[in-house]
Coordinates of C-alpha atoms in Angstrom, one line a residue:
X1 CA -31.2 -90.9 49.8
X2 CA -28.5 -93.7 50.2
X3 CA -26.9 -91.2 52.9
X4 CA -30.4 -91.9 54.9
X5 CA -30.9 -95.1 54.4
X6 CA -27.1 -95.9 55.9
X7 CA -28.0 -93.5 59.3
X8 CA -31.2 -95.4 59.5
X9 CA -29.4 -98.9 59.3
X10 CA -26.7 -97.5 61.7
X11 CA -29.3 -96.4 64.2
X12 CA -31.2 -99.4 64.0
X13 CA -28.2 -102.0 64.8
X14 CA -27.0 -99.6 67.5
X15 CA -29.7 -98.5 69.4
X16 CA -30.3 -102.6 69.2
X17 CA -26.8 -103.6 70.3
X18 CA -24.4 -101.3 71.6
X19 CA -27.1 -98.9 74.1
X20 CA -28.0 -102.6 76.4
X21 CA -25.9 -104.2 78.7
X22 CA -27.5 -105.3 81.4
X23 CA -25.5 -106.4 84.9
X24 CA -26.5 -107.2 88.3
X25 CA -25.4 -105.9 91.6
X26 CA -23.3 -108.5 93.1
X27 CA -21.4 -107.7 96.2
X28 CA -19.7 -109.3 98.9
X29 CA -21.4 -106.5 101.3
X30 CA -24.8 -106.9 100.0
X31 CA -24.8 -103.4 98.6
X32 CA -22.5 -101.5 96.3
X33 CA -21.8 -97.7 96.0
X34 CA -22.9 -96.1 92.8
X35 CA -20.8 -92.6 92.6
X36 CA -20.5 -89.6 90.4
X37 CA -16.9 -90.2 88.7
X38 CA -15.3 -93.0 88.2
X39 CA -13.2 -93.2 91.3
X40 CA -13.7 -94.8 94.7
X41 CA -12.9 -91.3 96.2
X42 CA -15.6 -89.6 93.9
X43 CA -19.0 -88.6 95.7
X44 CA -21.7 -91.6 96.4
X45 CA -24.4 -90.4 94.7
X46 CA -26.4 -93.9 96.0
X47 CA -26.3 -97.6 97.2
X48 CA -27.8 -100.1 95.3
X49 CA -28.3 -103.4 97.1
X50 CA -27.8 -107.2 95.9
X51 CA -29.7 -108.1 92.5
X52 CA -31.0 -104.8 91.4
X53 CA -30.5 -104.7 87.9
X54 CA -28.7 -101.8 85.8
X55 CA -27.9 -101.1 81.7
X56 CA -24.7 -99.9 80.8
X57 CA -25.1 -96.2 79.2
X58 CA -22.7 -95.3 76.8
X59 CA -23.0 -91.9 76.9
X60 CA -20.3 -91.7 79.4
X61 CA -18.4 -94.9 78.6
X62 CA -15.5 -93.6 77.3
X63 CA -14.9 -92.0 81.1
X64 CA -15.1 -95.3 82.9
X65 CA -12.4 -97.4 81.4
X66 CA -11.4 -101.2 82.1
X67 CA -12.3 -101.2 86.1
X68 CA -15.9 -99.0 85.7
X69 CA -18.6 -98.9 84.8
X70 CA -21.7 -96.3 83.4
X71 CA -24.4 -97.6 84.7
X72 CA -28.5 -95.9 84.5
X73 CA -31.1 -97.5 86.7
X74 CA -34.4 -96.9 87.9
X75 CA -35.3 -95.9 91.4
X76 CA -39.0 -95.1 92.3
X77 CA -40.4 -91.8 92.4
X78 CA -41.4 -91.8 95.6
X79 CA -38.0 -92.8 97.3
X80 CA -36.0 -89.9 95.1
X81 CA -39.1 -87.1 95.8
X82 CA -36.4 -84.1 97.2
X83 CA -32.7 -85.7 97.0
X84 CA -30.5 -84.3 94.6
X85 CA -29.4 -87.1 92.7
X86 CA -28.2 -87.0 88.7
X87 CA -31.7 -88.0 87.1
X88 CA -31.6 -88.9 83.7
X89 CA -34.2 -86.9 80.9
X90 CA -35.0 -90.1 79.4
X91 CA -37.4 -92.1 81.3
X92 CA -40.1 -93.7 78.9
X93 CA -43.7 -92.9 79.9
X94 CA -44.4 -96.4 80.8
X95 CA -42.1 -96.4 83.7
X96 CA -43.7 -93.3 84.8
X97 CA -43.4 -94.6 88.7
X98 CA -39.5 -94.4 88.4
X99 CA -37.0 -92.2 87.1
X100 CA -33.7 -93.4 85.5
X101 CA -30.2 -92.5 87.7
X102 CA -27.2 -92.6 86.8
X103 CA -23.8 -93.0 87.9
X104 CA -20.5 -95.7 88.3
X105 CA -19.9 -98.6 89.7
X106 CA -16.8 -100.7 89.8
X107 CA -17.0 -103.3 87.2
X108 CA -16.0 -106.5 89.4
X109 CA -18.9 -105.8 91.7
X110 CA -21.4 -106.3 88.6
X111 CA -22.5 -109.2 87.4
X112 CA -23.0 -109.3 83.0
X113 CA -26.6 -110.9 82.6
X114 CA -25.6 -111.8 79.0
X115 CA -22.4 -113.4 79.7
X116 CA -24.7 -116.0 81.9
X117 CA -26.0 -119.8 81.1
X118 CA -28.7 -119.0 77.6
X119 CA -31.4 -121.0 77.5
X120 CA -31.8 -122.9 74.1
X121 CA -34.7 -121.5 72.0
X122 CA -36.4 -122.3 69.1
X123 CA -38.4 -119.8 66.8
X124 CA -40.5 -119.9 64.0
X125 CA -43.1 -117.4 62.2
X126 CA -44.9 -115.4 65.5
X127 CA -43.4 -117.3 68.6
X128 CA -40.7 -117.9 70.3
X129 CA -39.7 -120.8 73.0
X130 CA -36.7 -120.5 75.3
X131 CA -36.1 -124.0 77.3
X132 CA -34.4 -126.2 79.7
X133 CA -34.7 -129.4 81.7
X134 CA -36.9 -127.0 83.8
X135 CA -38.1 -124.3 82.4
X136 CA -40.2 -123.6 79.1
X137 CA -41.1 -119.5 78.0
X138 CA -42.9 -118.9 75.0
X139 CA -43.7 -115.4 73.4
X140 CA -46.4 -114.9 70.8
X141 CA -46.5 -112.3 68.9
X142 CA -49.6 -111.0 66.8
X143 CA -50.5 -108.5 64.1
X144 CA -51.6 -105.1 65.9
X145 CA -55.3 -104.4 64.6
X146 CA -56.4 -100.8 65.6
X147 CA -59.8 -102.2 66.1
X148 CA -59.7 -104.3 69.1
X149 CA -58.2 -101.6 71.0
X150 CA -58.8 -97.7 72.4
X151 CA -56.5 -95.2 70.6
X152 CA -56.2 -91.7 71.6
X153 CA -53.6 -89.2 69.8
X154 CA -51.0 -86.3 70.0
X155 CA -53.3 -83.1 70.8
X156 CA -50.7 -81.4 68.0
X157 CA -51.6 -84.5 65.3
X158 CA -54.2 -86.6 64.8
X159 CA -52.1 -88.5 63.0
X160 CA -49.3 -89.1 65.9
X161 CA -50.4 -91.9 68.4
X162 CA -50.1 -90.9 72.3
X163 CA -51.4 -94.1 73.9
X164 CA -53.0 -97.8 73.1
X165 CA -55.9 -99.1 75.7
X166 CA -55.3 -95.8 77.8
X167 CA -51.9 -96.6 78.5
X168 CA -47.8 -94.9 77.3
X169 CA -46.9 -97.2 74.5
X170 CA -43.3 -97.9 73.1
X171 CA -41.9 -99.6 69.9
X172 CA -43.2 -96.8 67.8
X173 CA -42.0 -92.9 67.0
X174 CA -46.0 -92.3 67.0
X175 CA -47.1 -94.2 64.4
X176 CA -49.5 -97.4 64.4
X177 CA -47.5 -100.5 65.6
X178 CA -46.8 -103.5 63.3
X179 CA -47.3 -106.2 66.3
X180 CA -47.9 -106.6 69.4
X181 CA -46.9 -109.1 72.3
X182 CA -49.9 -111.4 72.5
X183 CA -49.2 -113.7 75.4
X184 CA -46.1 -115.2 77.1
X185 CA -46.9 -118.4 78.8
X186 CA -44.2 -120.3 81.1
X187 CA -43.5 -122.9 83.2
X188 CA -41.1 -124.0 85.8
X189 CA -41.3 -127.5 86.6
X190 CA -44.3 -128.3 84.9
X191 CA -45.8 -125.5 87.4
X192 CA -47.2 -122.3 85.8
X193 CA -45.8 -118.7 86.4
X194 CA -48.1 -116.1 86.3
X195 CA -47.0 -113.1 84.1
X196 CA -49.8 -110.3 83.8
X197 CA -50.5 -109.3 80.6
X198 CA -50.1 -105.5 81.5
X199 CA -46.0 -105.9 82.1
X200 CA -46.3 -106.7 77.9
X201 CA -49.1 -105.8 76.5
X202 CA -47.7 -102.0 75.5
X203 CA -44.6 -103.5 74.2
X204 CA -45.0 -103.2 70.8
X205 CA -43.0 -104.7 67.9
X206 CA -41.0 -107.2 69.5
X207 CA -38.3 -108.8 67.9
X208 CA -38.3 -112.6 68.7
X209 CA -36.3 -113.5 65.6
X210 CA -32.1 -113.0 64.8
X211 CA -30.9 -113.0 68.5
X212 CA -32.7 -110.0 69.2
X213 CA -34.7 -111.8 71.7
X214 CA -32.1 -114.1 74.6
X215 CA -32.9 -116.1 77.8
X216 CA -30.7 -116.7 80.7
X217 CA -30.0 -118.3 83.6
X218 CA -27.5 -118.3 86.8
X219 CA -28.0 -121.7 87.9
X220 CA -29.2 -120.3 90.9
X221 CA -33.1 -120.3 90.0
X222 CA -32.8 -117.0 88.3
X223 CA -33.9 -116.5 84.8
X224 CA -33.6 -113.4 82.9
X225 CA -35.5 -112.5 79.2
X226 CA -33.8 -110.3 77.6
X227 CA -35.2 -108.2 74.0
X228 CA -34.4 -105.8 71.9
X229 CA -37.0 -104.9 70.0
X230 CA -39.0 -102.0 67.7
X231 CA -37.4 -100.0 64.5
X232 CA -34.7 -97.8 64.8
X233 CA -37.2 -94.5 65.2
X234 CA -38.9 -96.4 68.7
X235 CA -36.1 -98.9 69.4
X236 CA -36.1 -99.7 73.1
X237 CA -34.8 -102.8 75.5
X238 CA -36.4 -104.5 77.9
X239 CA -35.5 -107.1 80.5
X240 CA -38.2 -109.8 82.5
X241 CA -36.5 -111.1 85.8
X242 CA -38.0 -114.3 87.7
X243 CA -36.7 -115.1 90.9
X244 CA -37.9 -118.1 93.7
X245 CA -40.4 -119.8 90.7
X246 CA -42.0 -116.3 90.5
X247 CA -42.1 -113.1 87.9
X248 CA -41.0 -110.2 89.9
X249 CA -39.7 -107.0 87.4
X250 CA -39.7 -105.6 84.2
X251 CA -37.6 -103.0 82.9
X252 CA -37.5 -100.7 80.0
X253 CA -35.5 -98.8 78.8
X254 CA -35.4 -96.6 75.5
X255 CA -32.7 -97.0 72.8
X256 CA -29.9 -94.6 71.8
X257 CA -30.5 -93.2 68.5

């Protein structure tokens, strides 16, 4: 019993902590060259141009040493549709569109999102604000009551969810969610950002509370929310980029253990 309850911890402050690091693409050429081994003579397996954002997978970390990094990004379906490229099997359902990649990039070409300007914050019961002398983001968060939405489950158990409002959900290993993301408002400048609610609204139990939840900046009018969120069992990471005064990604990606 105590055996379990130690693997459970474990995977619950690792899939949190050490399976996100998320870094930019920053090079002088506009572009840098993702390729199969750690080596600039190694195959090109892709270019990835200026700001596209990648997580560190460490599941080949221990190959890349000081001057690489292993990197997995999405690329959309469409674009990769007959190139051999080395797709990863673990694309969550709700990025369906896109199919994880994977491969190394030199280290000095990246740029560490969490090593950038954080936003100060304050958080209390079910919301979170992140703040500046320009910006303001607030997440609420709200207790996840089956009957103000559409559940549908596992054909092999009825017991098993399979999606929320018709939608792939994460934050859960098929069981009901605890919360659920009930609205993130913000404002730059005074001036509201527009965020729809479907980028969020199948994120379920967020973690605003012990750090698990960062905002950041690059001085440049680029802001970047950051969260780790879910139990060990559904643990997953998810980033929010807003660029020019506007919301313009989201990316998720699935936790290690």
């Amino acid at each position: 019993m105590k055996t379990g309850i130690i693997l459970f911890i474990f995977c619950f402050a690792y899939s949190l902590y050490a399976s996100a690091q998320f870094y930019e693409v920053n090079d002088t050429d506009g572009f840098v060259n993702v390729r199969n081994n750690p080596d600039t003579t190694s195959a090109v397996v892709c270019r990835l141009n200026n700001n596209t954002i990648v997580q560190e997978s460490y599941t080949e970390n221990t190959l890349a040493g000081k001057n690489w990094v292993h990197v997995d990004f999405y690329l959309p379906i469409s674009i990769i549709k007959g190139k051999k490229l080395p797709y990863a099997d673990y694309t969550p359902s709700i990025m369906s569109e896109f199919r994880i990649v994977s491969g190394f990039i030199y280290k000095s070409r990246l740029v560490e999102i969490e090593k950038l300007g954080k936003l100060k914050h304050v958080d209390k019961n079910n919301q979170i604000k992140f703040y500046n002398d320009s910006i303001s983001l607030t997440i609420t968060v709200t207790s996840f009551n089956v009957k103000d939405h559409i559940v549908s489950f596992m054909k092999e158990s009825t017991n098993i969810y399979e999606k929320i409002d018709h939608l792939p959900m994460i934050g859960t290993d098929g069981d009901r969610p605890n919360e659920e993301i009930k609205k993130i408002e913000m404002t730059i400048n005074k001036k509201p950002v527009f965020i729809n609610k479907t980028f969020y609204k199948n994120l379920f139990n967020p973690n605003l509370h012990n750090n698990y939840s960062k905002m950041y900046t690059d001085g440049k009018g680029n802001f970047y929310l950051v969260m780790y969120n879910s139990d060990a069992a559904g643990s997953y990471s998810c980033i929010f980029i807003f660029r020019n005064g506007k919301f313009t990604e989201r990316l998720v990606f699935e936790g290690e253990c």
